[in-house]
Coordinates of C-alpha atoms (C1' of nucleotides) in Angstrom, one line a residue:
Chain A
M1 CA 69.9 61.3 -8.9
K2 CA 66.5 62.8 -8.2
E3 CA 65.4 60.3 -5.5
K4 CA 68.4 61.0 -3.3
E5 CA 67.8 64.7 -3.3
L6 CA 64.1 64.0 -2.4
R7 CA 65.2 61.8 0.5
R8 CA 67.6 64.5 1.8
S9 CA 64.8 67.1 1.7
L10 CA 62.3 64.9 3.6
A11 CA 61.4 66.6 6.9
V12 CA 61.6 63.8 9.3
L13 CA 63.8 64.9 12.2
P14 CA 62.7 66.6 15.4
I15 CA 64.6 69.4 16.9
G16 CA 66.1 67.2 19.6
T17 CA 67.8 65.0 17.0
V18 CA 69.0 68.1 15.0
M19 CA 70.5 69.5 18.2
K20 CA 72.7 66.4 18.6
L21 CA 73.6 66.1 14.9
A22 CA 74.6 69.7 14.5
S23 CA 75.8 70.3 18.1
L24 CA 73.6 73.4 18.4
S25 CA 71.2 74.5 21.2
A26 CA 67.5 74.7 20.4
R27 CA 67.8 78.4 21.0
Q28 CA 70.4 78.7 18.3
I29 CA 68.4 76.7 15.8
R30 CA 65.2 78.6 16.4
Y31 CA 67.2 81.9 16.1
Y32 CA 68.7 80.9 12.8
E33 CA 65.2 80.1 11.6
E34 CA 63.9 83.5 12.9
Q35 CA 66.7 85.0 10.8
G36 CA 65.5 83.2 7.7
L37 CA 68.6 81.0 7.3
I38 CA 66.5 77.8 7.5
Q39 CA 62.8 77.0 7.0
P40 CA 62.0 73.8 8.8
E41 CA 58.5 72.4 8.2
R42 CA 55.9 72.0 10.9
N43 CA 54.0 68.9 11.7
A44 CA 50.2 68.8 12.6
G45 CA 51.1 69.6 16.2
N46 CA 53.3 72.7 15.3
R47 CA 56.5 70.8 16.0
R48 CA 59.4 71.8 13.8
M49 CA 60.5 68.9 11.5
F50 CA 64.0 69.1 9.8
S51 CA 65.5 67.5 6.7
L52 CA 69.0 66.3 6.3
N53 CA 69.5 69.3 4.0
D54 CA 68.6 71.5 7.0
V55 CA 71.2 69.8 9.1
D56 CA 73.8 70.4 6.4
R57 CA 72.9 74.1 6.3
L58 CA 73.0 74.4 10.0
L59 CA 76.6 72.9 10.0
E60 CA 77.4 75.4 7.3
I61 CA 76.1 78.2 9.4
K62 CA 78.1 77.0 12.3
D63 CA 81.3 77.1 10.1
Y64 CA 80.5 80.6 8.9
L65 CA 80.0 81.8 12.4
A66 CA 83.2 80.2 13.5
D67 CA 85.0 82.1 10.8
G68 CA 83.7 85.3 12.3
I69 CA 80.9 86.0 9.7
N70 CA 77.8 87.4 11.3
M71 CA 74.2 86.8 10.6
A72 CA 74.1 89.7 8.1
G73 CA 77.0 88.2 6.2
I74 CA 75.5 84.7 6.2
K75 CA 72.2 86.0 4.9
E76 CA 73.9 87.8 2.1
I77 CA 75.8 84.7 1.2
Y78 CA 72.6 82.7 1.0
A79 CA 70.8 85.5 -0.8
Q80 CA 73.4 85.5 -3.6
Q81 CA 73.5 81.7 -3.8
Q82 CA 69.7 81.8 -4.3
Q83 CA 69.9 84.5 -6.9
K84 CA 72.3 82.5 -8.9
A85 CA 70.3 79.4 -8.6
A86 CA 67.2 81.3 -9.7
Q87 CA 69.0 82.7 -12.7
Q88 CA 70.1 79.2 -13.7
A89 CA 66.6 77.8 -13.2
E90 CA 65.2 80.6 -15.4
A91 CA 67.8 79.9 -18.1
L92 CA 66.9 76.3 -18.1
A93 CA 63.2 76.9 -18.0
Q94 CA 63.1 79.4 -20.9
P95 CA 65.9 79.0 -23.4
L96 CA 66.4 82.1 -25.5
T97 CA 64.4 82.3 -28.7
D98 CA 65.9 83.4 -32.0
I99 CA 64.1 86.7 -31.5
D100 CA 65.6 87.2 -28.0
V101 CA 69.0 86.5 -29.4
R102 CA 68.6 89.0 -32.2
R103 CA 67.3 91.8 -29.9
I104 CA 70.1 91.2 -27.4
L105 CA 72.7 91.5 -30.2
H106 CA 71.0 94.6 -31.5
D107 CA 71.1 96.2 -28.0
E108 CA 74.7 95.2 -27.6
F109 CA 75.7 97.1 -30.7
L110 CA 73.7 100.1 -29.5
N111 CA 75.5 100.0 -26.2
I112 CA 78.9 100.0 -27.8
G113 CA 78.5 103.7 -28.7
G114 CA 77.4 104.5 -25.1
L115 CA 74.1 105.7 -26.5
K116 CA 71.8 103.7 -24.2
T117 CA 69.2 105.7 -22.3
K118 CA 68.1 105.0 -18.8
D119 CA 64.6 103.9 -19.7
G120 CA 65.7 102.0 -22.7
P121 CA 65.5 102.9 -26.3
E122 CA 62.8 105.4 -27.4
Y123 CA 62.8 103.9 -30.9
P124 CA 61.6 100.6 -32.2
T125 CA 64.2 97.9 -31.9
H126 CA 62.7 95.7 -34.6
Chain B
M1 CA 80.7 52.6 1.0
K2 CA 81.0 52.4 4.8
E3 CA 79.8 56.0 5.5
K4 CA 76.5 55.3 3.9
E5 CA 75.8 52.3 6.0
L6 CA 76.7 54.3 9.1
R7 CA 74.2 57.0 8.2
R8 CA 71.5 54.5 7.5
S9 CA 71.9 53.0 10.9
L10 CA 71.9 56.2 12.8
A11 CA 69.0 56.3 15.3
V12 CA 67.5 59.7 14.6
L13 CA 63.8 59.2 13.9
P14 CA 61.0 59.4 16.6
I15 CA 58.1 56.9 16.4
G16 CA 55.8 59.6 15.0
T17 CA 58.0 59.9 11.9
V18 CA 58.3 56.2 11.5
M19 CA 54.6 55.7 11.7
K20 CA 54.2 58.0 8.6
L21 CA 57.1 56.6 6.7
A22 CA 56.0 53.0 7.2
S23 CA 52.3 53.5 7.4
L24 CA 52.1 51.6 10.7
S25 CA 50.4 52.3 14.0
A26 CA 52.5 52.9 17.1
R27 CA 50.9 49.7 18.6
Q28 CA 52.2 47.7 15.6
I29 CA 55.7 49.1 15.7
R30 CA 55.9 48.5 19.5
Y31 CA 54.6 45.0 19.1
Y32 CA 57.1 44.1 16.4
E33 CA 59.8 45.4 18.8
E34 CA 58.4 43.2 21.6
Q35 CA 58.6 40.3 19.2
G36 CA 62.3 41.1 18.6
L37 CA 62.0 41.9 14.9
I38 CA 63.5 45.4 15.4
Q39 CA 65.6 46.9 18.2
P40 CA 65.2 50.6 18.1
E41 CA 67.5 52.5 20.4
R42 CA 66.3 54.8 23.3
N43 CA 67.2 58.4 23.9
A44 CA 68.0 59.7 27.4
G45 CA 64.3 60.2 28.1
N46 CA 63.3 56.6 27.1
R47 CA 61.9 57.6 23.8
R48 CA 62.4 55.1 20.9
M49 CA 64.7 56.3 18.2
F50 CA 64.7 54.6 14.8
S51 CA 67.2 54.5 12.0
L52 CA 66.4 54.3 8.3
N53 CA 67.4 50.6 8.4
D54 CA 64.7 50.1 11.0
V55 CA 62.2 51.8 8.6
D56 CA 63.3 49.4 5.8
R57 CA 62.9 46.4 8.0
L58 CA 59.4 47.6 9.1
L59 CA 58.4 47.9 5.5
E60 CA 59.8 44.4 4.9
I61 CA 57.7 43.0 7.9
K62 CA 54.7 44.7 6.5
D63 CA 55.2 43.0 3.1
Y64 CA 55.7 39.6 4.8
L65 CA 52.5 40.0 6.8
A66 CA 50.7 41.0 3.7
D67 CA 51.9 37.7 2.2
G68 CA 50.3 35.9 5.0
I69 CA 53.4 35.1 6.9
N70 CA 53.0 35.3 10.6
M71 CA 55.3 36.6 13.3
A72 CA 56.9 33.1 13.9
G73 CA 57.7 32.9 10.2
I74 CA 59.2 36.3 10.0
K75 CA 61.3 35.6 13.1
E76 CA 62.6 32.5 11.4
I77 CA 63.5 34.3 8.2
Y78 CA 65.5 36.9 10.1
A79 CA 67.1 34.2 12.3
Q80 CA 68.4 32.5 9.2
Q81 CA 69.5 35.7 7.6
Q82 CA 71.5 36.5 10.7
Q83 CA 73.0 33.2 10.8
K84 CA 74.2 33.4 7.2
A85 CA 75.6 36.9 7.9
A86 CA 77.4 35.5 11.0
Q87 CA 79.0 32.8 8.9
Q88 CA 80.2 35.2 6.2
A89 CA 81.6 37.5 8.9
E90 CA 83.5 34.6 10.4
A91 CA 84.8 33.6 6.9
L92 CA 86.0 37.1 6.3
A93 CA 87.5 37.6 9.7
Q94 CA 89.7 34.4 9.4
P95 CA 90.7 33.9 5.8
L96 CA 92.0 30.5 4.9
T97 CA 95.7 29.7 5.6
D98 CA 97.8 27.7 3.1
I99 CA 97.5 24.8 5.5
D100 CA 93.7 25.0 5.5
V101 CA 93.8 25.1 1.7
R102 CA 96.0 22.0 1.6
R103 CA 93.9 20.1 4.0
I104 CA 90.7 21.0 2.1
L105 CA 92.2 19.8 -1.2
H106 CA 93.3 16.7 0.5
D107 CA 89.9 16.0 1.8
E108 CA 88.4 16.7 -1.5
F109 CA 90.4 14.1 -3.1
L110 CA 89.5 11.5 -0.5
N111 CA 85.9 12.3 -0.9
I112 CA 86.0 11.7 -4.6
G113 CA 86.2 8.0 -3.9
G114 CA 83.3 8.1 -1.5
L115 CA 85.7 7.1 1.3
K116 CA 84.9 9.8 3.8
T117 CA 84.0 8.7 7.2
K118 CA 81.2 10.4 9.2
D119 CA 83.5 11.8 11.9
G120 CA 86.2 12.8 9.5
P121 CA 89.5 11.1 8.8
E122 CA 91.1 9.0 11.6
Y123 CA 94.5 9.6 10.2
P124 CA 96.8 12.6 10.2
T125 CA 96.0 14.8 7.2
H126 CA 99.5 16.4 7.2
Chain C
dT1 C1' 32.3 24.1 19.4
dA2 C1' 34.5 26.3 23.3
dA3 C1' 38.9 27.7 24.6
dA4 C1' 43.2 29.6 23.4
dC5 C1' 46.2 32.3 20.7
dA6 C1' 47.7 36.1 17.5
dA7 C1' 47.6 40.7 16.0
dT8 C1' 45.9 45.0 16.8
dG9 C1' 42.8 48.8 18.8
dT10 C1' 41.8 51.8 22.6
dG11 C1' 41.9 54.3 27.0
dA12 C1' 44.2 56.0 31.2
dT13 C1' 47.9 58.1 33.3
dA14 C1' 52.8 59.6 33.7
dT15 C1' 56.8 61.5 31.6
dT16 C1' 59.4 63.8 28.1
dT17 C1' 59.8 67.0 24.4
dT18 C1' 58.8 71.0 22.1
dC19 C1' 56.4 75.4 21.7
dT20 C1' 56.1 80.5 22.6
dT21 C1' 57.2 84.5 25.1
dA22 C1' 59.8 87.2 28.0
dC23 C1' 63.8 88.8 30.3
dA24 C1' 68.9 88.4 31.2
dT25 C1' 73.7 88.7 29.6
dG26 C1' 78.3 89.2 27.8
dA27 C1' 80.7 90.6 23.7
dA28 C1' 81.2 93.6 19.9
dT29 C1' 80.3 98.1 17.8
dG30 C1' 79.0 102.7 16.8
Chain D
dC1 C1' 78.5 104.5 27.2
dA2 C1' 74.3 103.0 24.9
dT3 C1' 73.0 99.6 21.4
dT4 C1' 72.9 95.7 18.9
dC5 C1' 74.0 90.8 18.4
dA6 C1' 73.9 86.1 19.6
dT7 C1' 72.7 83.1 23.1
dG8 C1' 71.1 81.5 27.8
dT9 C1' 67.4 80.7 30.8
dA10 C1' 62.8 80.2 33.0
dA11 C1' 57.7 79.7 32.9
dG12 C1' 53.7 77.6 31.4
dA13 C1' 51.0 75.3 27.8
dA14 C1' 50.5 71.9 24.3
dA15 C1' 52.0 67.7 21.9
dA16 C1' 54.3 63.3 21.6
dT17 C1' 55.5 59.2 23.6
dA18 C1' 55.8 55.6 27.4
dT19 C1' 53.7 51.7 29.8
dC20 C1' 49.9 49.0 31.2
dA21 C1' 45.5 47.0 31.0
dC22 C1' 41.6 45.5 28.8
dA23 C1' 38.9 44.9 24.5
dT24 C1' 38.2 43.0 19.8
dT25 C1' 38.5 40.1 15.8
dG26 C1' 40.0 36.2 13.2
dT27 C1' 42.4 31.7 13.3
dT28 C1' 44.0 27.4 15.6
dT29 C1' 43.4 23.8 18.4
dA30 C1' 41.9 20.6 21.9

DNA sequence: TAAACAATGTGATATTTTCTTACATGAATG
DNA sequence: CATTCATGTAAGAAAATATCACATTGTTTA
């Protein structure tokens, strides 16, 4: 459902609303933004505008903090999530060609013998 | 789905957001409220706060106006809709008892012969 | 046709909300 | 014990919104 995701990512909420929805102070919300955990948009007057997804993430952050995880930990969690998502996106965007598959299989066989060099093979692979 | 309806009726949007979402001026939105077509909530500082349902209704109003229907007409439309909804709510709240059903059936049979009096039967129906 | 009405624009002024920046603070941590 | 982390708080500026009044432009109506 693409339209739903679009609606959830629409930046339509001012910080006052988000404070109530997430039960967080403005200071906390701005601090989490400063730490890169959320990226609310800005309107023409420089006011932060949040989406429902932002609210969800803030609630998540709150849970993590309640569980004793600190900013660094939460950052790492989101960094890994993003990395995984990026990999999946890449896989979807550029499915392997036959040539890729053949080269990968070739390299796998080479690696079996523990012969792999740090900079990659010094010989032509095909 | 009860939760969805709840979310759509949450008053979380300031008028500036609603102006963009519905492509209406603040003057228009306030005027439609003055006419009783919408009833946005107010926050602690007297600012109007709108729900997604409010936005939907504003878009509807816009369509009606574009179709040449004036305020009075739109008011009437919503009055009738509300009346119908009230009836349905009442019907749901007080489902028919067996006795109701028997009386209704009884009356139906009476009506078949075209014998029904204007003020209803003058005789006991059960 | 003049007057009235309907729907909206515009301007003034007050209040509320949000912004940034800076400093304060208690708890955890090395 | 000195730092760092996460948050509170205060000040001053800028933006958003409120109400109220008057203006404008079509459309009815007497």
